[in-house]
Amino acid sequence: MFCKATLLTVALALLASATPVAREPSPASGISIPLQKRGSLKNADGTFNHEKAVREIVKLKNKHRQNLINLQNNLGSDALPEGAEILPLATVPATFQKRGAVKLTDQEDDLEWTGSISIGSPAQSFTIDFDTGSSDLWVPSSSCRSCEGHKTYNPSKSSTSSKKSGSFRISYGDGSTASGTPYADTVTVGGVTVTGQYLAAVTTESSEFEQDPADGLLGLGLPAISELGHNPFFNTAVQQGAVSEGVFSFKLGQSGSELFVGGTNSDLYSGNIESHKLSSSKGYWQIGGAKVTLNGKTAASNFDTVIDSGSTIMTAPPDAADAFWRQVKGSQVYDEEQGLYSFPCNSVPEVAFSWGGKSWTVSADDFNLGETEQGSSQCVGALSGGNLGLGDSTWLLGDTFMKNVYTVFSVDDNSVGFAELA
């Protein structure tokens, strides 16, 4: 179990300059894990999948709500970031809940990124969603009766499994929950093996996951937001010396997507890595001093950003999103409750983010989530306005941004870095 004193010491150490640091490529010494893309917010006919997006937004809000609860439980109320608040559970609007039994179309394109891991001795294999915005590993238990269609974990068949005290529970916007029992076991991710890794074996699974292609989730966030109250997998790997470098990296794209554990894969990026020290130790991969430009002009500046591989739509605080979209000619409010906006399809805004160094542009294809309806001249944009409880100056950048850069997360340096894709 991690201790509060250690985390608070790290917090003081992170009062560092936001000046970016260039790191030269180093020889690849880690393990490559191929990732598969699953799901999309764009239908096959090019239109926006409104229901799927709403469910994604509600899921995102509740994930970060739970993160803040975990942070408060682990470190106390004073540990919440300035301006952060634990909001009521977000819910899926009734109009969509009534259609909840309808299977959502899976277009196999960019909503979720999955890879393979194994748990136990002998190994039991699972398809997992890798999420830098959470910090726990959970998979369905063999005793789960609502987990049909997913591989399940049977602790009695693992000689290295050990049941632990406590419980694990996640709440969802449709009113359902996923809950289970903590265990510790051997876990292998792409050839990197750790022992005694805490995980949750889910015994009741939310209906939200019935159509999910992933069996479970592996959190790559920082320890402070772990609901289990123990080190996430990668921190365990660093602690046990299972990786030569306390770094993991993502390439997300139309092909060749991978999670690289224990360093960076220099074949997948060019030039130096522009690294930025974390602006907070509060459990998130969060960097400050951000600026966003719109068609080359500054639209907002001096805000923090959480880099979250477990989300798709970029999210800004409601007022900041409204101010951004007011600068987009022809923009309209598409869904006020969920903070979604549209713009003329024939004039996709050029959006780029920077942190005191290079500007990193979001491609037009990634920013455009599709026509509001078939034949419409308006398209939905990938920047929404939503209160995630993270504060008025914190934005969240997910896969929409990450698909345009090579992203490097360093436990060694407490930093997030970006490089040009090769």
XYZ file of C-alpha atoms in Angstrom:
422
model
C 0.000 0.000 0.000
C 1.280 3.466 -0.773
C 1.519 5.953 2.078
C 0.174 9.481 2.343
C 3.546 10.889 3.436
C 5.205 9.633 0.267
C 2.510 11.129 -1.947
C 2.644 14.482 -0.165
C 6.434 14.534 -0.571
C 5.937 13.990 -4.290
C 3.425 16.840 -4.344
C 6.010 19.255 -2.964
C 8.568 18.021 -5.464
C 6.242 18.836 -8.334
C 6.333 22.580 -7.794
C 8.511 22.768 -10.863
C 8.849 24.935 -13.946
C 6.398 24.431 -16.818
C 9.230 24.962 -19.305
C 9.274 22.051 -21.758
C 12.348 19.838 -21.824
C 13.528 18.159 -25.028
C 14.596 14.537 -24.666
C 16.572 12.799 -27.382
C 15.346 9.393 -28.567
C 16.862 6.449 -26.695
C 17.207 2.858 -27.900
C 14.017 0.855 -27.382
C 14.400 -1.386 -24.339
C 10.801 -2.003 -23.333
C 7.953 -4.204 -24.484
C 5.540 -3.426 -27.333
C 1.852 -4.270 -26.835
C -0.261 -4.055 -30.015
C -3.568 -2.242 -29.522
C -6.841 -2.717 -31.363
C -9.311 0.096 -31.983
C -12.912 -0.590 -31.081
C -16.084 1.477 -31.466
C -16.706 4.929 -32.903
C -18.750 8.066 -32.410
C -19.264 8.239 -36.172
C -21.737 5.968 -37.933
C -20.960 4.153 -41.177
C -22.913 6.802 -43.138
C -20.746 9.608 -41.711
C -23.328 10.880 -39.219
C -22.699 11.509 -35.522
C -23.775 8.736 -33.132
C -25.494 10.948 -30.566
C -26.525 8.211 -28.143
C -23.094 6.637 -28.041
C -21.501 10.038 -27.410
C -23.894 10.809 -24.556
C -23.088 7.501 -22.897
C -19.366 8.176 -23.372
C -19.687 11.639 -21.777
C -21.701 10.345 -18.802
C -19.202 7.523 -18.302
C -16.322 10.029 -18.390
C -17.978 12.324 -15.825
C -18.595 9.445 -13.440
C -15.087 8.061 -13.873
C -13.558 11.324 -12.728
C -16.159 11.719 -10.003
C -14.994 8.351 -8.632
C -11.356 9.424 -9.026
C -11.988 12.442 -6.793
C -13.757 10.252 -4.223
C -10.771 7.890 -4.259
C -8.354 10.809 -3.950
C -10.249 12.157 -0.946
C -10.397 8.714 0.676
C -6.689 8.089 0.110
C -5.232 11.478 1.031
C -7.986 13.443 2.772
C -10.219 16.360 1.734
C -7.294 18.794 1.612
C -5.810 16.781 -1.263
C -8.558 17.752 -3.723
C -7.182 20.120 -6.392
C -8.123 23.781 -6.091
C -11.622 24.295 -7.476
C -12.352 20.560 -7.622
C -15.653 19.227 -6.335
C -17.317 15.838 -6.098
C -20.447 16.205 -8.194
C -23.663 14.163 -8.053
C -23.644 11.009 -10.156
C -24.200 11.913 -13.816
C -27.060 10.038 -15.478
C -27.949 9.076 -19.016
C -31.026 11.097 -20.129
C -34.276 9.152 -19.922
C -34.765 9.283 -23.688
C -31.616 7.219 -24.135
C -32.175 4.975 -21.117
C -35.410 3.757 -22.703
C -33.375 2.617 -25.685
C -30.669 1.108 -23.493
C -31.359 -2.437 -24.623
C -30.592 -1.552 -28.248
C -27.197 -2.823 -29.261
C -24.939 0.054 -30.296
C -23.226 -0.217 -33.656
C -19.523 -0.933 -33.330
C -17.685 0.689 -36.219
C -14.270 -0.592 -35.074
C -12.780 2.885 -35.125
C -11.176 4.862 -32.328
C -13.568 4.844 -29.352
C -11.607 2.416 -27.200
C -8.110 0.945 -27.424
C -7.615 -2.600 -26.230
C -4.764 -5.069 -25.831
C -4.032 -8.390 -24.167
C -2.842 -9.178 -20.638
C -2.746 -12.301 -18.492
C -3.446 -12.861 -14.801
C -2.544 -15.775 -12.547
C -0.507 -18.978 -12.642
C -1.175 -20.586 -15.038
C -2.032 -17.518 -17.080
C -5.639 -16.509 -17.748
C -5.859 -14.126 -20.741
C -8.024 -11.005 -21.104
C -8.689 -8.198 -23.578
C -8.194 -4.969 -21.660
C -8.843 -1.248 -22.121
C -5.703 0.678 -21.109
C -6.714 3.895 -19.334
C -4.344 6.641 -18.147
C -7.330 8.351 -16.498
C -7.844 5.704 -13.796
C -5.612 3.577 -11.568
C -7.167 0.173 -10.899
C -7.119 -3.177 -12.676
C -10.421 -5.031 -12.792
C -11.739 -8.020 -14.725
C -14.921 -10.123 -14.477
C -14.945 -12.888 -11.887
C -15.840 -16.466 -12.763
C -18.675 -16.128 -10.223
C -20.220 -13.213 -12.160
C -23.605 -14.141 -13.612
C -24.012 -10.919 -15.601
C -20.669 -11.110 -17.418
C -21.681 -13.240 -20.398
C -19.577 -12.694 -23.494
C -16.477 -11.762 -21.489
C -13.557 -13.852 -20.295
C -13.593 -14.283 -16.530
C -10.956 -14.613 -13.812
C -11.056 -17.728 -11.647
C -8.820 -17.146 -8.614
C -9.177 -20.766 -7.480
C -7.328 -21.855 -10.638
C -4.332 -19.613 -9.930
C -1.652 -20.844 -7.534
C -0.475 -17.239 -7.006
C -3.875 -15.715 -6.218
C -4.572 -14.265 -2.782
C -7.935 -12.880 -1.667
C -7.753 -9.503 0.074
C -10.048 -7.618 2.420
C -12.242 -4.756 1.254
C -14.465 -4.227 -1.750
C -14.510 -2.557 -5.168
C -17.464 -0.667 -6.607
C -18.130 1.611 -9.599
C -21.399 3.449 -10.293
C -22.736 4.215 -13.766
C -25.078 6.732 -15.291
C -27.815 4.210 -16.011
C -28.189 3.590 -12.282
C -26.312 0.285 -12.370
C -23.059 -0.634 -10.637
C -20.101 -2.955 -11.029
C -18.691 -4.389 -7.829
C -16.334 -7.112 -6.756
C -13.647 -8.518 -4.491
C -9.967 -7.483 -4.290
C -7.253 -10.047 -4.990
C -3.511 -9.973 -5.483
C -1.980 -12.073 -8.238
C 0.717 -12.282 -10.877
C -0.052 -10.026 -13.857
C 1.734 -9.960 -17.211
C 1.380 -7.141 -19.729
C 3.273 -7.690 -22.977
C 6.005 -9.737 -21.317
C 6.360 -7.468 -18.266
C 5.434 -9.574 -15.232
C 4.742 -8.368 -11.699
C 3.785 -10.338 -8.612
C 1.252 -9.505 -5.916
C -0.594 -6.986 -8.096
C -3.846 -5.794 -6.580
C -6.892 -6.188 -8.829
C -10.653 -6.446 -8.511
C -12.602 -9.508 -9.637
C -16.001 -8.070 -10.551
C -18.922 -10.241 -9.437
C -21.700 -7.966 -10.736
C -21.192 -6.156 -14.013
C -23.061 -3.071 -15.198
C -25.317 -3.292 -18.236
C -23.083 -0.550 -19.654
C -20.438 -3.238 -20.256
C -22.618 -5.879 -21.884
C -21.638 -4.720 -25.374
C -18.130 -3.576 -24.447
C -15.449 -5.410 -26.461
C -13.022 -5.239 -23.525
C -13.193 -7.771 -20.712
C -11.955 -5.232 -18.197
C -9.727 -2.236 -17.592
C -6.125 -1.617 -16.580
C -5.573 1.819 -15.088
C -2.292 3.570 -15.862
C -3.017 6.628 -13.721
C -1.133 7.518 -10.538
C -1.620 5.805 -7.158
C -3.574 8.590 -5.424
C -6.793 7.851 -7.355
C -6.748 4.076 -6.875
C -9.989 2.818 -5.341
C -8.163 -0.308 -4.217
C -5.663 1.886 -2.370
C -2.616 0.170 -3.873
C -0.110 0.794 -6.630
C -1.376 0.523 -10.219
C 0.282 -2.092 -12.439
C 2.966 0.155 -13.930
C 4.042 1.589 -10.570
C 4.345 -1.992 -9.305
C 6.468 -2.850 -12.359
C 8.805 0.062 -11.609
C 8.977 -0.829 -7.905
C 9.803 -4.474 -8.636
C 12.375 -3.638 -11.336
C 10.314 -5.397 -14.004
C 10.983 -2.553 -16.460
C 14.324 -0.939 -17.247
C 12.793 2.534 -17.395
C 9.804 4.032 -15.571
C 8.213 5.158 -18.825
C 5.324 3.961 -20.976
C 4.224 5.365 -24.315
C 1.247 5.335 -26.661
C 0.822 5.482 -30.388
C -2.854 5.589 -31.364
C -3.716 5.633 -35.043
C -5.434 3.981 -37.957
C -2.738 1.298 -37.967
C 0.207 0.140 -35.895
C -1.241 1.318 -32.588
C 0.643 0.187 -29.506
C 1.330 0.658 -25.835
C 5.076 0.468 -25.177
C 5.937 -0.499 -21.591
C 9.345 0.366 -20.138
C 10.456 3.140 -22.494
C 9.688 4.538 -25.929
C 9.661 2.985 -29.401
C 11.819 5.301 -31.503
C 10.544 3.646 -34.693
C 7.152 5.278 -34.098
C 8.198 8.915 -33.660
C 10.656 11.412 -35.076
C 12.721 14.158 -33.463
C 12.956 14.807 -29.750
C 10.307 14.251 -27.089
C 9.028 17.522 -25.648
C 8.532 16.746 -21.940
C 6.467 18.688 -19.407
C 6.608 18.276 -15.635
C 3.340 17.363 -13.950
C 1.571 20.371 -12.480
C -0.141 18.208 -9.858
C 0.530 14.977 -7.999
C -3.171 14.431 -7.407
C -3.345 11.173 -9.282
C -3.635 12.556 -12.805
C -1.250 12.859 -15.718
C -1.802 16.627 -15.608
C 0.386 19.340 -17.118
C -0.076 23.103 -16.899
C 0.601 26.256 -18.884
C -1.497 25.074 -21.824
C -2.697 27.164 -24.752
C -5.173 26.323 -27.495
C -5.231 28.092 -30.838
C -8.113 28.310 -33.277
C -7.124 28.863 -36.898
C -3.761 30.152 -35.686
C -5.107 32.598 -33.089
C -5.076 32.063 -29.325
C -8.508 30.964 -28.113
C -7.581 30.217 -24.474
C -4.391 30.050 -22.432
C -2.836 29.282 -19.059
C -4.971 26.262 -18.220
C -4.151 22.735 -17.043
C -4.718 19.587 -19.093
C -5.279 15.983 -18.048
C -4.061 13.503 -20.689
C -6.544 10.616 -20.579
C -6.308 7.652 -22.963
C -9.604 6.349 -21.595
C -11.690 9.128 -23.125
C -12.473 10.185 -26.670
C -14.078 13.628 -26.705
C -11.939 16.508 -25.437
C -13.650 18.314 -22.556
C -13.262 21.909 -21.381
C -15.068 23.575 -18.453
C -18.485 24.797 -19.707
C -17.604 28.523 -19.779
C -14.281 27.862 -21.514
C -15.939 25.655 -24.131
C -18.628 28.269 -24.748
C -15.952 30.968 -25.191
C -14.049 28.705 -27.607
C -17.072 27.923 -29.772
C -18.162 31.580 -29.901
C -14.960 32.143 -31.873
C -15.900 29.496 -34.465
C -17.834 31.062 -37.320
C -21.157 29.321 -37.933
C -21.008 27.224 -34.753
C -24.214 26.154 -33.005
C -25.178 24.436 -29.764
C -26.022 20.835 -30.670
C -26.791 19.326 -27.254
C -26.827 21.886 -24.457
C -27.112 19.335 -21.639
C -24.029 17.407 -22.781
C -22.101 20.478 -23.947
C -21.857 19.441 -27.600
C -21.442 21.953 -30.435
C -21.565 21.827 -34.218
C -19.802 23.774 -36.975
C -20.121 24.065 -40.793
C -18.843 20.789 -42.255
C -17.069 22.598 -45.073
C -15.016 24.679 -42.622
C -13.420 22.453 -39.988
C -11.610 24.598 -37.390
C -7.847 24.155 -37.135
C -7.236 23.410 -33.456
C -3.805 23.087 -31.850
C -2.509 22.796 -28.288
C 0.845 23.870 -26.865
C 2.590 23.965 -23.492
C 5.278 26.582 -24.041
C 6.932 24.744 -26.917
C 5.748 23.221 -30.177
C 2.105 23.418 -31.268
C 0.378 20.057 -31.696
C -2.478 20.142 -34.192
C -5.625 18.021 -34.002
C -6.395 16.771 -37.515
C -9.633 17.785 -39.212
C -10.684 14.124 -39.416
C -10.259 13.703 -35.673
C -11.975 16.973 -34.755
C -14.994 16.233 -36.960
C -17.241 13.650 -35.265
C -19.692 13.513 -38.162
C -22.776 15.211 -39.595
C -25.552 16.071 -37.158
C -27.819 14.080 -39.496
C -27.447 12.612 -42.951
C -27.102 15.351 -45.548
C -26.679 18.097 -42.942
C -24.215 20.922 -43.518
C -23.402 20.969 -39.778
C -20.942 18.574 -38.116
C -20.328 17.882 -34.438
C -17.001 18.989 -32.957
C -14.778 16.911 -30.691
C -14.471 19.604 -28.001
C -17.330 19.564 -25.505
C -18.134 21.647 -22.457
C -18.625 19.697 -19.260
C -18.025 19.958 -15.539
C -15.884 16.960 -14.577
C -15.329 18.329 -11.089
C -11.637 18.946 -11.833
C -11.833 22.742 -11.484
C -12.536 25.742 -13.690
C -9.085 25.791 -15.294
C -8.591 22.103 -16.131
C -9.312 20.618 -19.551
C -9.253 16.925 -20.455
C -7.583 15.735 -23.662
C -8.315 12.180 -24.739
C -7.792 10.075 -27.831
C -8.913 12.850 -30.185
C -5.713 14.652 -29.246
C -3.480 11.627 -28.604
C -4.010 10.210 -32.111
C -2.014 13.171 -33.439
C 1.122 12.739 -31.301
C 3.375 10.112 -29.782
C 2.640 10.397 -26.048
C 5.137 9.526 -23.321
C 4.254 9.108 -19.627
C 7.196 9.085 -17.201
C 6.997 7.909 -13.591
C 10.753 8.513 -13.336
C 10.501 12.212 -14.225
C 6.863 12.897 -13.217
C 6.196 14.182 -16.714
C 4.171 13.832 -19.901
C 5.855 14.284 -23.262
C 4.935 14.501 -26.927
C 6.750 13.823 -30.174
C 5.932 13.893 -33.868
C 4.575 10.629 -35.232
C 6.952 8.906 -37.633
